[in-house]
Short mmCIF file of C-alpha atoms in Angstrom, two decimals:
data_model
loop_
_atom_site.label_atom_id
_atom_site.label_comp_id
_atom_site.label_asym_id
_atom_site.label_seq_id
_atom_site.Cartn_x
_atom_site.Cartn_y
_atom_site.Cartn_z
CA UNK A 14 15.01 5.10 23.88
CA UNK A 15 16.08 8.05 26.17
CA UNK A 16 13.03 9.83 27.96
CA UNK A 17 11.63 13.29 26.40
CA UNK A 18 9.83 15.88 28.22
CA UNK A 19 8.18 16.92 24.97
CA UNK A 20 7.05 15.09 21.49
CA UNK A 21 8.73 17.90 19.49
CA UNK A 22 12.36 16.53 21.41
CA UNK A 23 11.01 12.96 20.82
CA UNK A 24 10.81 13.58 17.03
CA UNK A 25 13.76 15.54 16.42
CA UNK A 26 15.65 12.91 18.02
CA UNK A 27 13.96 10.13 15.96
CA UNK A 28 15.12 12.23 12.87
CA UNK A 29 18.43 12.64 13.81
CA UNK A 30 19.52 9.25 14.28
CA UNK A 31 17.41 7.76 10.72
CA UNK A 32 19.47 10.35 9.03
CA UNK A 33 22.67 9.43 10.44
CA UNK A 34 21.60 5.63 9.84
CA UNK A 35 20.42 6.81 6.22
CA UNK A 36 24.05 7.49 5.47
CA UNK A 37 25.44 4.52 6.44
CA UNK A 38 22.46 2.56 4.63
CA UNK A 39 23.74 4.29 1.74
CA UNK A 40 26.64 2.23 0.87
CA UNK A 41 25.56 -0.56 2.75
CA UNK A 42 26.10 -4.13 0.72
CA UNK A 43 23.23 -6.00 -0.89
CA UNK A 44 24.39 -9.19 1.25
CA UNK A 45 24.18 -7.47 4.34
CA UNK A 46 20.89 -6.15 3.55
CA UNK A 47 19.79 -9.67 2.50
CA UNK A 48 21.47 -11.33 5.90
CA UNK A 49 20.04 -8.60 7.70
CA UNK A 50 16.19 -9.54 6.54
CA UNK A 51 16.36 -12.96 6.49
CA UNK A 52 17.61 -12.67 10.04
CA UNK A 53 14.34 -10.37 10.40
CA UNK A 54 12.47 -13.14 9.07
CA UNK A 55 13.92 -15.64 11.14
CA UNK A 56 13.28 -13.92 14.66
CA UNK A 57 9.69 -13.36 13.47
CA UNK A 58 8.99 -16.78 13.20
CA UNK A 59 10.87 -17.35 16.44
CA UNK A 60 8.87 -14.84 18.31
CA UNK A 61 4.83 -15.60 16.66
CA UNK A 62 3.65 -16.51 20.10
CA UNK A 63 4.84 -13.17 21.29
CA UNK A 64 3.40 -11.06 18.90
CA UNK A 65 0.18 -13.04 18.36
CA UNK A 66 -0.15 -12.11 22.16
CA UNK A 67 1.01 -8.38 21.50
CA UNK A 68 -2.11 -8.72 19.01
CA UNK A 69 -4.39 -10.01 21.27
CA UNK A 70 -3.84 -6.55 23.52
CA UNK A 71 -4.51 -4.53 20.25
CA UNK A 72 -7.55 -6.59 19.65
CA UNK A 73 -9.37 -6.11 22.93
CA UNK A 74 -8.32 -2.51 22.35
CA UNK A 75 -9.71 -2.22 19.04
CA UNK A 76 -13.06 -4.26 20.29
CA UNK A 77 -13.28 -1.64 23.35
CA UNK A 78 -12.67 1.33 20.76
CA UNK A 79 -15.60 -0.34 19.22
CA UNK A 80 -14.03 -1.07 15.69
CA UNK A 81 -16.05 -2.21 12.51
CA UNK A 82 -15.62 -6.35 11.91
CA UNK A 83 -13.82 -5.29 8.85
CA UNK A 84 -11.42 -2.86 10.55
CA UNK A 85 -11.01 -5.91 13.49
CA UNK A 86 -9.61 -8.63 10.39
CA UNK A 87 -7.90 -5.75 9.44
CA UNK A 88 -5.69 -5.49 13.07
CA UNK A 89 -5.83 -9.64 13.35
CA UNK A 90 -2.38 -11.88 13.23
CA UNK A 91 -2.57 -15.41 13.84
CA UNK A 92 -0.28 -18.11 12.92
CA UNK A 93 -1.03 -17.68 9.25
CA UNK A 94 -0.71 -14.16 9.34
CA UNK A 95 2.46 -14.31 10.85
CA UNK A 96 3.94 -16.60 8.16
CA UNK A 97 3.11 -14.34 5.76
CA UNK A 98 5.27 -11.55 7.05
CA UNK A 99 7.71 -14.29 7.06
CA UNK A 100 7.24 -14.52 3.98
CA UNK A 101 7.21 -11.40 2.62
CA UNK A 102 11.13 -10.45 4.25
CA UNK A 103 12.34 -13.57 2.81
CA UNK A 104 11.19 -12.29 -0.87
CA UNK A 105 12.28 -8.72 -0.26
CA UNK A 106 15.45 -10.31 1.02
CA UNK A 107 15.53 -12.24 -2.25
CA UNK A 108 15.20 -9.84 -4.83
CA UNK A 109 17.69 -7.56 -6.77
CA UNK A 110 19.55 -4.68 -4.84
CA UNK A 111 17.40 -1.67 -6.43
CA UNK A 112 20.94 0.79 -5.01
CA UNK A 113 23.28 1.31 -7.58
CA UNK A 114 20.85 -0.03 -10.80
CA UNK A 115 22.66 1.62 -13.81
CA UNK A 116 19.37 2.75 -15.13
CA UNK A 117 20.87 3.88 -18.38
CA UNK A 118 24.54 5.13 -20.08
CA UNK A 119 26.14 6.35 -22.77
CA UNK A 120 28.93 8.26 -24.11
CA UNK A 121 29.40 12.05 -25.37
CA UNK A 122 31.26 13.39 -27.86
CA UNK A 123 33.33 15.13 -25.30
CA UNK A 124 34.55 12.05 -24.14
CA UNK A 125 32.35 12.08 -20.87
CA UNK A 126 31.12 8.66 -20.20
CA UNK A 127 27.63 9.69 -18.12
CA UNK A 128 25.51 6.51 -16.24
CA UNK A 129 21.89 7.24 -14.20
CA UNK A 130 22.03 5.13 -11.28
CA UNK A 131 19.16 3.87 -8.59
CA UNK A 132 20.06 5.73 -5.17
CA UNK A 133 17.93 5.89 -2.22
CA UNK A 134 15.75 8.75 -0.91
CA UNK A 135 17.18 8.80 2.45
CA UNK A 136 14.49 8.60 5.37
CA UNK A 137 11.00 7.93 4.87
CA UNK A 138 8.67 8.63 7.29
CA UNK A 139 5.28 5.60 7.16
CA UNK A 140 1.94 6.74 8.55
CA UNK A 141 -0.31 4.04 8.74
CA UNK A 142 -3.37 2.50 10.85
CA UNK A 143 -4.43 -0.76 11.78
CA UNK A 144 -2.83 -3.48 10.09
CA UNK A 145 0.44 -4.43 11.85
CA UNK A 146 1.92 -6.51 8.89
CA UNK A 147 2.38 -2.62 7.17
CA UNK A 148 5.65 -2.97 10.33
CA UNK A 149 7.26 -5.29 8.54
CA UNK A 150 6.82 -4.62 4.67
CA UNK A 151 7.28 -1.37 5.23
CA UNK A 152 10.52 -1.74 7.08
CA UNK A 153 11.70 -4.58 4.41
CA UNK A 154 11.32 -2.24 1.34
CA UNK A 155 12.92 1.05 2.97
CA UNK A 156 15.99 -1.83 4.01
CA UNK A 157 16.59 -3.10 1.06
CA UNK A 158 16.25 0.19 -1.25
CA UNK A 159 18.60 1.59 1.55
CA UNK A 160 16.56 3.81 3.53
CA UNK A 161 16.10 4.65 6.96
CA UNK A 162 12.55 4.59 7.96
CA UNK A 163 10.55 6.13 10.99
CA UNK A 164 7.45 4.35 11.01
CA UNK A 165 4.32 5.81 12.98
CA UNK A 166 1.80 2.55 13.29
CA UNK A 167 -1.83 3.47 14.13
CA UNK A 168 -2.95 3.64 17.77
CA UNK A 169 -4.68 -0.08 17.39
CA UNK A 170 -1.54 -1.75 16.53
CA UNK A 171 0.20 -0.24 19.12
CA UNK A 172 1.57 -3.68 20.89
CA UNK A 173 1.65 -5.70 17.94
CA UNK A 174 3.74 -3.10 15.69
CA UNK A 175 6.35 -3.01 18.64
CA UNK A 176 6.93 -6.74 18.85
CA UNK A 177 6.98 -6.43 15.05
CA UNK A 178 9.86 -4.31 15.31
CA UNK A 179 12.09 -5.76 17.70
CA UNK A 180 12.47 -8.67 15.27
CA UNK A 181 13.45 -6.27 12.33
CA UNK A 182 16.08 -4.94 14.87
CA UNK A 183 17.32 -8.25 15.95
CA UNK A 184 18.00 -8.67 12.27
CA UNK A 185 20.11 -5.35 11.80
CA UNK A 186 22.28 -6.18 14.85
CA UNK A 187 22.71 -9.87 13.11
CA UNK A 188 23.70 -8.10 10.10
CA UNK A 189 26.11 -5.36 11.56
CA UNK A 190 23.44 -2.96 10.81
CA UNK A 191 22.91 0.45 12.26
CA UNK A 192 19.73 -0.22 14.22
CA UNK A 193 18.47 3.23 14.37
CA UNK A 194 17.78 1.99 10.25
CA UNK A 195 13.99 0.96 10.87
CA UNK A 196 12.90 3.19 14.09
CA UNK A 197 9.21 3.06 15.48
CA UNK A 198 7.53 6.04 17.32
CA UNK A 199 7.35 4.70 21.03
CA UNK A 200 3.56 6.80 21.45
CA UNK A 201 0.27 6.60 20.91
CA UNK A 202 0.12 10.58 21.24
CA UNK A 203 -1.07 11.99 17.98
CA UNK A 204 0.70 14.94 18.23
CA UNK A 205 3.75 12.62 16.88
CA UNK A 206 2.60 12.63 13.65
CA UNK A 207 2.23 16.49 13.53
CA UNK A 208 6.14 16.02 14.32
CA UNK A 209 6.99 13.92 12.13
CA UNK A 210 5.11 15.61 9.10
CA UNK A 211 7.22 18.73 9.52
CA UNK A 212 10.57 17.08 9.73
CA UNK A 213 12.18 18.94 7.19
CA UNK A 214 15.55 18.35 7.82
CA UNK A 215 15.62 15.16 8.84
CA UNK A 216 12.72 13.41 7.01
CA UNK A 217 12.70 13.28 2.72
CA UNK A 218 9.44 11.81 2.23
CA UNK A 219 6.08 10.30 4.09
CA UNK A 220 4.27 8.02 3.07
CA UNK A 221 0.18 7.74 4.54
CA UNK A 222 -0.82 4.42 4.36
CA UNK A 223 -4.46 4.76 5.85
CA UNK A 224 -8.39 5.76 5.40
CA UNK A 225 -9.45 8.83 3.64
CA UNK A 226 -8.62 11.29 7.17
CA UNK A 227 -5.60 9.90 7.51
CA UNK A 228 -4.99 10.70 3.90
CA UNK A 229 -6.40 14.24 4.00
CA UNK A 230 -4.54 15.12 7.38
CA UNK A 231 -1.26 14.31 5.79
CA UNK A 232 -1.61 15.67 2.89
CA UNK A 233 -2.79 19.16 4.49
CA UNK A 234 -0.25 19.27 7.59
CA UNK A 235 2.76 17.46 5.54
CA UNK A 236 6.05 19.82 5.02
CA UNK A 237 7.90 17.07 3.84
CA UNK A 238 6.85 15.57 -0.22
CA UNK A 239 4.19 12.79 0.04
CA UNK A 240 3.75 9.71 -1.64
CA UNK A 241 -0.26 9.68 -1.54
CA UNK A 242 -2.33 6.35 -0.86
CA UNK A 243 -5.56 7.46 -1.13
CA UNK A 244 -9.13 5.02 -0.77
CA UNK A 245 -9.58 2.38 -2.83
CA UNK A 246 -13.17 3.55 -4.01
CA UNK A 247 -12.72 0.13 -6.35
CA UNK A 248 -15.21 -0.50 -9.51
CA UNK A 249 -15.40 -3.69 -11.02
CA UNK A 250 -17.74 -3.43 -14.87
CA UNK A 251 -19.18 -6.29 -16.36
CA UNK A 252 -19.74 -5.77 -19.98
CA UNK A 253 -22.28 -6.97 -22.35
CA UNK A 254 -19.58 -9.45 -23.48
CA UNK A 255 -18.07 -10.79 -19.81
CA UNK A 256 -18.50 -14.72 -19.28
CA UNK A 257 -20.78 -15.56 -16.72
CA UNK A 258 -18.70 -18.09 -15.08
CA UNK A 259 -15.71 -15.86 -14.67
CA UNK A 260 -17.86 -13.20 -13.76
CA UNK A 261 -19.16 -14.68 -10.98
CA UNK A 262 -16.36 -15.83 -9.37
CA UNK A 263 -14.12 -12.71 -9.74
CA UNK A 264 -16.62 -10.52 -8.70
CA UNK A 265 -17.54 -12.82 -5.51
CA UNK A 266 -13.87 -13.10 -4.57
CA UNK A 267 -12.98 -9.29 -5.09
CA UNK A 268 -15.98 -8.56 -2.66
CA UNK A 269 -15.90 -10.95 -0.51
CA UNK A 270 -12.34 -12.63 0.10
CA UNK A 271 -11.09 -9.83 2.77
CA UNK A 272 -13.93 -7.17 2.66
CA UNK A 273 -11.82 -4.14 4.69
CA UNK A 274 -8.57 -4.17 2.50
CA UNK A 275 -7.91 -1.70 -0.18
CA UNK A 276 -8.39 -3.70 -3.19
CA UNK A 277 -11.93 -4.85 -2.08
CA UNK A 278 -14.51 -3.90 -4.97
CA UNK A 279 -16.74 -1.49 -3.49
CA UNK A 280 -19.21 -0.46 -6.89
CA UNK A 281 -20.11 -2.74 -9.64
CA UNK A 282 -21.39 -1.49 -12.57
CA UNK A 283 -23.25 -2.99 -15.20
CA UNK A 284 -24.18 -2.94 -18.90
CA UNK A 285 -27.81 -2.32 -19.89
CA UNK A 286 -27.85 -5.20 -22.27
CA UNK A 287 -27.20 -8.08 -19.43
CA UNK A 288 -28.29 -6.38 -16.33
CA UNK A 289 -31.31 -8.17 -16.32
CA UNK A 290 -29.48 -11.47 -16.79
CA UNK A 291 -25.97 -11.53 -15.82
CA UNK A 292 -26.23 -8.58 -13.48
CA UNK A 293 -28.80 -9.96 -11.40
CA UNK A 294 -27.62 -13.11 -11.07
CA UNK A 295 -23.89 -11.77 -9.42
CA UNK A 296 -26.46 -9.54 -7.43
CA UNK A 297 -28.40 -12.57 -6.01
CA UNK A 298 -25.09 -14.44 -5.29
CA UNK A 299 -23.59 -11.22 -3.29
CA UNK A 300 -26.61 -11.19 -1.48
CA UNK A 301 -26.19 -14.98 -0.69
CA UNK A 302 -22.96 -14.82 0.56
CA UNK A 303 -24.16 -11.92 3.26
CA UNK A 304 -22.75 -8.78 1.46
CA UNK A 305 -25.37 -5.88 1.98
CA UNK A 306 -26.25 -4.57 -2.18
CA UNK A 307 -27.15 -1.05 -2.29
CA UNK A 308 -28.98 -1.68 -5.73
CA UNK A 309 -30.15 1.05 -8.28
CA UNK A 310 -32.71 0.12 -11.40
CA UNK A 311 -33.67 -3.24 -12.80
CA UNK A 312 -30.51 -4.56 -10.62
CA UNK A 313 -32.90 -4.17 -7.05
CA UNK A 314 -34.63 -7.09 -6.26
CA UNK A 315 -35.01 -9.44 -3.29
CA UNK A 316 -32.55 -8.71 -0.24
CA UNK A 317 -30.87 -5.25 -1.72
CA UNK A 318 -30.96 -1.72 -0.35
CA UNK A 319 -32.09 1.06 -2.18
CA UNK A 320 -28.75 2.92 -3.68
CA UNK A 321 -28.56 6.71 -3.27
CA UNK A 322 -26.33 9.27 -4.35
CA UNK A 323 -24.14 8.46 -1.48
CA UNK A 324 -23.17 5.53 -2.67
CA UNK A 325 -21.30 6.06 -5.08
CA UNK A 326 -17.51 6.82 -4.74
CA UNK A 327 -17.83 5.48 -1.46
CA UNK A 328 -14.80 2.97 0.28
CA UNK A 329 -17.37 1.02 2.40
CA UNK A 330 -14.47 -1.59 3.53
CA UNK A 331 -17.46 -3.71 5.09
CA UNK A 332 -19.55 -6.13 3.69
CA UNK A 333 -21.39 -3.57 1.37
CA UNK A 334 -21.18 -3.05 -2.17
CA UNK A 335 -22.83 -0.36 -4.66
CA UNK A 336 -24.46 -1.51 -8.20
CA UNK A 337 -25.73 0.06 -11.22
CA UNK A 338 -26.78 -0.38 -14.79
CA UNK A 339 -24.90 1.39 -17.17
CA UNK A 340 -25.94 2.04 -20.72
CA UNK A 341 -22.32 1.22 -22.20
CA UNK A 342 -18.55 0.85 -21.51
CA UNK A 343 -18.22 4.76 -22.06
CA UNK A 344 -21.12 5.07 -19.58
CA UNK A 345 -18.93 3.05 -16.97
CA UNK A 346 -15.74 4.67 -18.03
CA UNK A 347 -17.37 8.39 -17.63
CA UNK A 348 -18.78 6.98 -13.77
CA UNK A 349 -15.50 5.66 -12.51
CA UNK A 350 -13.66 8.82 -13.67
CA UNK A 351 -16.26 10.74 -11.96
CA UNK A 352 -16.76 8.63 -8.63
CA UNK A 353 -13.28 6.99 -8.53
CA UNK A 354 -9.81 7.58 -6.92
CA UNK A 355 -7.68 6.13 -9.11
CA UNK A 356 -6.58 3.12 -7.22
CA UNK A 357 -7.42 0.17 -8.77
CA UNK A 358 -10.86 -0.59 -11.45
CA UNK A 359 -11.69 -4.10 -13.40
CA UNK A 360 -13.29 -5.09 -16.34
CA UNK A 361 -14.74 -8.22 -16.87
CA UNK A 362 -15.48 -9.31 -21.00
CA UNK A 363 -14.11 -12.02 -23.25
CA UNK A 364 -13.59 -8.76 -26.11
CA UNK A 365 -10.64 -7.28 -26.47
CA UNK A 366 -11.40 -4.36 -27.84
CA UNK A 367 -13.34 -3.29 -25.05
CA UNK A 368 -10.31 -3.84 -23.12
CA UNK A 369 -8.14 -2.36 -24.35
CA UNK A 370 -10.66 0.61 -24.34
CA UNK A 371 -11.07 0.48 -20.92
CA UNK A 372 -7.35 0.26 -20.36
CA UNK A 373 -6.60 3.23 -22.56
CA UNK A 374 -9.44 6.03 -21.41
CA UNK A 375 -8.42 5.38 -17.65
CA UNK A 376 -5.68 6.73 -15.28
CA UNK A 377 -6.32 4.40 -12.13
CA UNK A 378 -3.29 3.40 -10.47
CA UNK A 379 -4.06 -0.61 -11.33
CA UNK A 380 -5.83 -1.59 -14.13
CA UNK A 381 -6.98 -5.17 -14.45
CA UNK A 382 -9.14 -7.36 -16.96
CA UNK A 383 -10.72 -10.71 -15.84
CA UNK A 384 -9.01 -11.44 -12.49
CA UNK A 385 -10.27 -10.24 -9.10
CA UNK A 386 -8.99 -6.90 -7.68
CA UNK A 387 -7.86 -8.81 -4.31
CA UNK A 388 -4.88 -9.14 -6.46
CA UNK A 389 -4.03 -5.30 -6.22
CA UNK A 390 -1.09 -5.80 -3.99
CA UNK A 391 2.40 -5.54 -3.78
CA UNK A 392 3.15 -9.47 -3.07
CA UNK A 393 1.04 -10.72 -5.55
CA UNK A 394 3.15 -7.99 -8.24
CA UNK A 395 6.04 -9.73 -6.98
CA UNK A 396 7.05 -7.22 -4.84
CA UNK A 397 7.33 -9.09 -1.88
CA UNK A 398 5.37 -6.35 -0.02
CA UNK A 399 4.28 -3.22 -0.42
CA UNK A 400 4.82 0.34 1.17
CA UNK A 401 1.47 1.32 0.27
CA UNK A 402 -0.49 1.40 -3.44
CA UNK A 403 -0.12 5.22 -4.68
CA UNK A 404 -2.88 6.63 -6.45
CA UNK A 405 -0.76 9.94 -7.83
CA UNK A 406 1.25 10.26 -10.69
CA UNK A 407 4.91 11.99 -9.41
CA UNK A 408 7.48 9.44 -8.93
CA UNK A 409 5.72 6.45 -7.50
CA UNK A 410 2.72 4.77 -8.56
CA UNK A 411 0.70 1.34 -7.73
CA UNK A 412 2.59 -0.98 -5.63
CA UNK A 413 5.14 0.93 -4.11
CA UNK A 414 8.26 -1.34 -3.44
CA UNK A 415 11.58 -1.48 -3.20
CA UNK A 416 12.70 0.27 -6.60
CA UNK A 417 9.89 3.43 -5.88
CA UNK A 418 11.81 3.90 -2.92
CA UNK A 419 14.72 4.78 -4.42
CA UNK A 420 15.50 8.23 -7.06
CA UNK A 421 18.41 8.50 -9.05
CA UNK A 422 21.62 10.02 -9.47
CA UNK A 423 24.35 10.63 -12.43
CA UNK A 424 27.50 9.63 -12.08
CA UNK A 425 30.31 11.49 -15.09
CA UNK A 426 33.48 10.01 -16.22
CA UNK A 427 36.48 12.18 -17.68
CA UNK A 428 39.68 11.16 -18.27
CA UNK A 429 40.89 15.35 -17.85
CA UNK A 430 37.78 16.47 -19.26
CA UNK A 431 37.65 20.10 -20.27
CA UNK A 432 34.88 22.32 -21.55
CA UNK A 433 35.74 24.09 -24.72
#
């Protein structure tokens, strides 16, 4: 990296070379992709010690910034951790080219043989804070659907995300790879991100992997199109007909298995019928296991807070969760689309019907029935990884991964071809 008397210099220069990289992604072979990942892989395994001590600089850093315990599991690697990076480039590395998918053909009575084809977007531009991991899926997926990516890690993650990324460039050199393909902003400086948002002609879409500011700030300042990840304000409803068992379990391990991620439930809502039953009893065991219950009606009782208005459509990503009786399904339907934001809701009965209602009068992102919303995540969609779970509705949507990465192109046959 050359030395810049200015951010705006820094930037454009960044830009530059993922475009010319972009180009030569372009064509580049699915087996040199696939060496070039698995050769990722390979050298992050090879280097853990380094990068759990990058981590342990971002940790103190994070402790001293005086981050929530949520936001602190959030920045964490350890050996585990690590592995599953590891594992996530081997199963991008795995998985079908998405470049040059012949989406769909057919022939026309001129004699023009016409075929829609996958082709990338060109550079992407990743926003993101905290979690270092986001350094390596998000460099995997842009790889393999043959993009360049500049990727702007949050100030936390600052030493981890760079040890991250020498590994993904040891695997382009392995794999003859330009390695200006996967670039990371060298700077903590904020004004970076201004940059990079306005990129115009270098830069064809960001993606804002982040909290609600982040979010907001990108969405406002952006120049270039945006793939939007916004909060996972998640709602998990238990109706009249849920099993308790099941109930219990999912609603424990949506809550409670990693409380700051995205897919953590943050509002449970409950039908009148059972809310004196059911509903207190998954109340009383969320209490148990330490979360904090901001409570409204017959589900308060012994060791919850008193809800208020502000709790709902809230992303507490802490050990907090929001609950309230609901007359019906329609009455939980009518909250979420009033509190939610379309990232990821749950319903938990053993009746179909109110399934499928619940899957048909709402537009979240991910939409799930009976299993915990943990699972609202790229790798666990078989993905591999993720880029980020987008909660709009133009071109990608949910788990973004390799294929959302791409758009398409036509390509038209002739043999002489002329238009009467």
């Amino acid at each position: 990296m050359k030395d810049f008397d200015s951010i705006p210099a820094l930037m454009e220069d960044l830009g530059k070379r993922a475009k010319a990289a972009s180009r030569e992604l372009a064509f580049a072979t699915a087996e040199r992709k696939h060496a070039a990942l698995i050769a990722a892989a390979d050298a992050v395994w090879a280097n853990r010690a380094r990068i759990i001590e990058a981590n342990q600089k971002d940790m103190e850093f994070g402790r001293d910034k005086g981050l929530s315990p949520a936001m602190m599991d959030r920045l964490l690697l350890d050996e585990a951790r690590v592995q599953g990076m590891v594992d996530g480039l081997r199963t991008v590395a795995d998985q079908a080219d998405p470049v040059g998918e012949v989406l769909s053909e057919w022939n026309m009575p001129t004699g023009l043989n016409i075929q829609r084809v996958r082709t990338p977007l060109g550079v992407i531009g990743v926003v993101y804070e905290s979690r270092p991991n986001v350094t390596a899926d998000a460099g995997a997926l842009c790889l393999k659907s043959g993009n360049a990516v500049i990727l702007r890690g949050g100030s936390e993650s600052f030493h981890s995300s760079a040890a991250i990324h020498a590994c993904l460039v040891e695997g382009l050199k392995a794999a003859n790879l330009p390695e200006d393909a996967i670039q990371l902003v060298p700077t903590r400086d904020r004004a970076a991100v201004q940059e990079l948002l306005t990129l115009t002609d270098y830069v064809d879409v960001i993606v804002p992997r982040g909290g609600k500011g982040l979010v907001g700030l990108v969405q406002r300042e952006a120049r270039v199109p945006v793939f939007a990840h916004l909060e996972g304000i998640v709602h998990i409803y238990i109706d009249k007909a849920a099993d308790p068992q099941k109930t219990l379990e999912v609603v424990l391990n949506a809550k409670t298995r990693r409380t700051g991620i995205c897919g953590a439930a943050e509002c449970l809502l409950v039908h009148q019928d059972i809310a004196e039953t059911l509903g207190r009893d998954v109340v009383a065991a969320l209490v148990h296991s330490g979360v904090e219950v901001h409570a409204d009606g017959v589900l308060a009782g012994e060791g919850t807070v008193a809800a208020t208005a502000d709790d709902w459509g809230k992303e507490f990503l802490d050990s907090v969760i929001a609950a309230k009786p609901v007359a019906d399904i329609d009455a939980a339907i009518a909250h979420i689309q009033q509190y939610g934001s379309n990232h990821t809701d749950c319903i938990m009965t053993e009746d179909d019907a109110a399934a499928t209602r619940f899957f048909e009068r709402l537009d979240s992102a991910i939409l799930m029935h009976n299993a915990s919303t943990q699972f609202a995540d790229g790798g666990e969609f078989g993905m591999g990884a993720e880029i980020g779970i987008a909660t709009g509705k133009m071109h990608a949507r949910g788990p973004v991964g390799a294929a959302q990465l791409t758009s398409f192109k036509y390509l038209v046959r002739g043999n002489g071809t002329i238009r009467a």
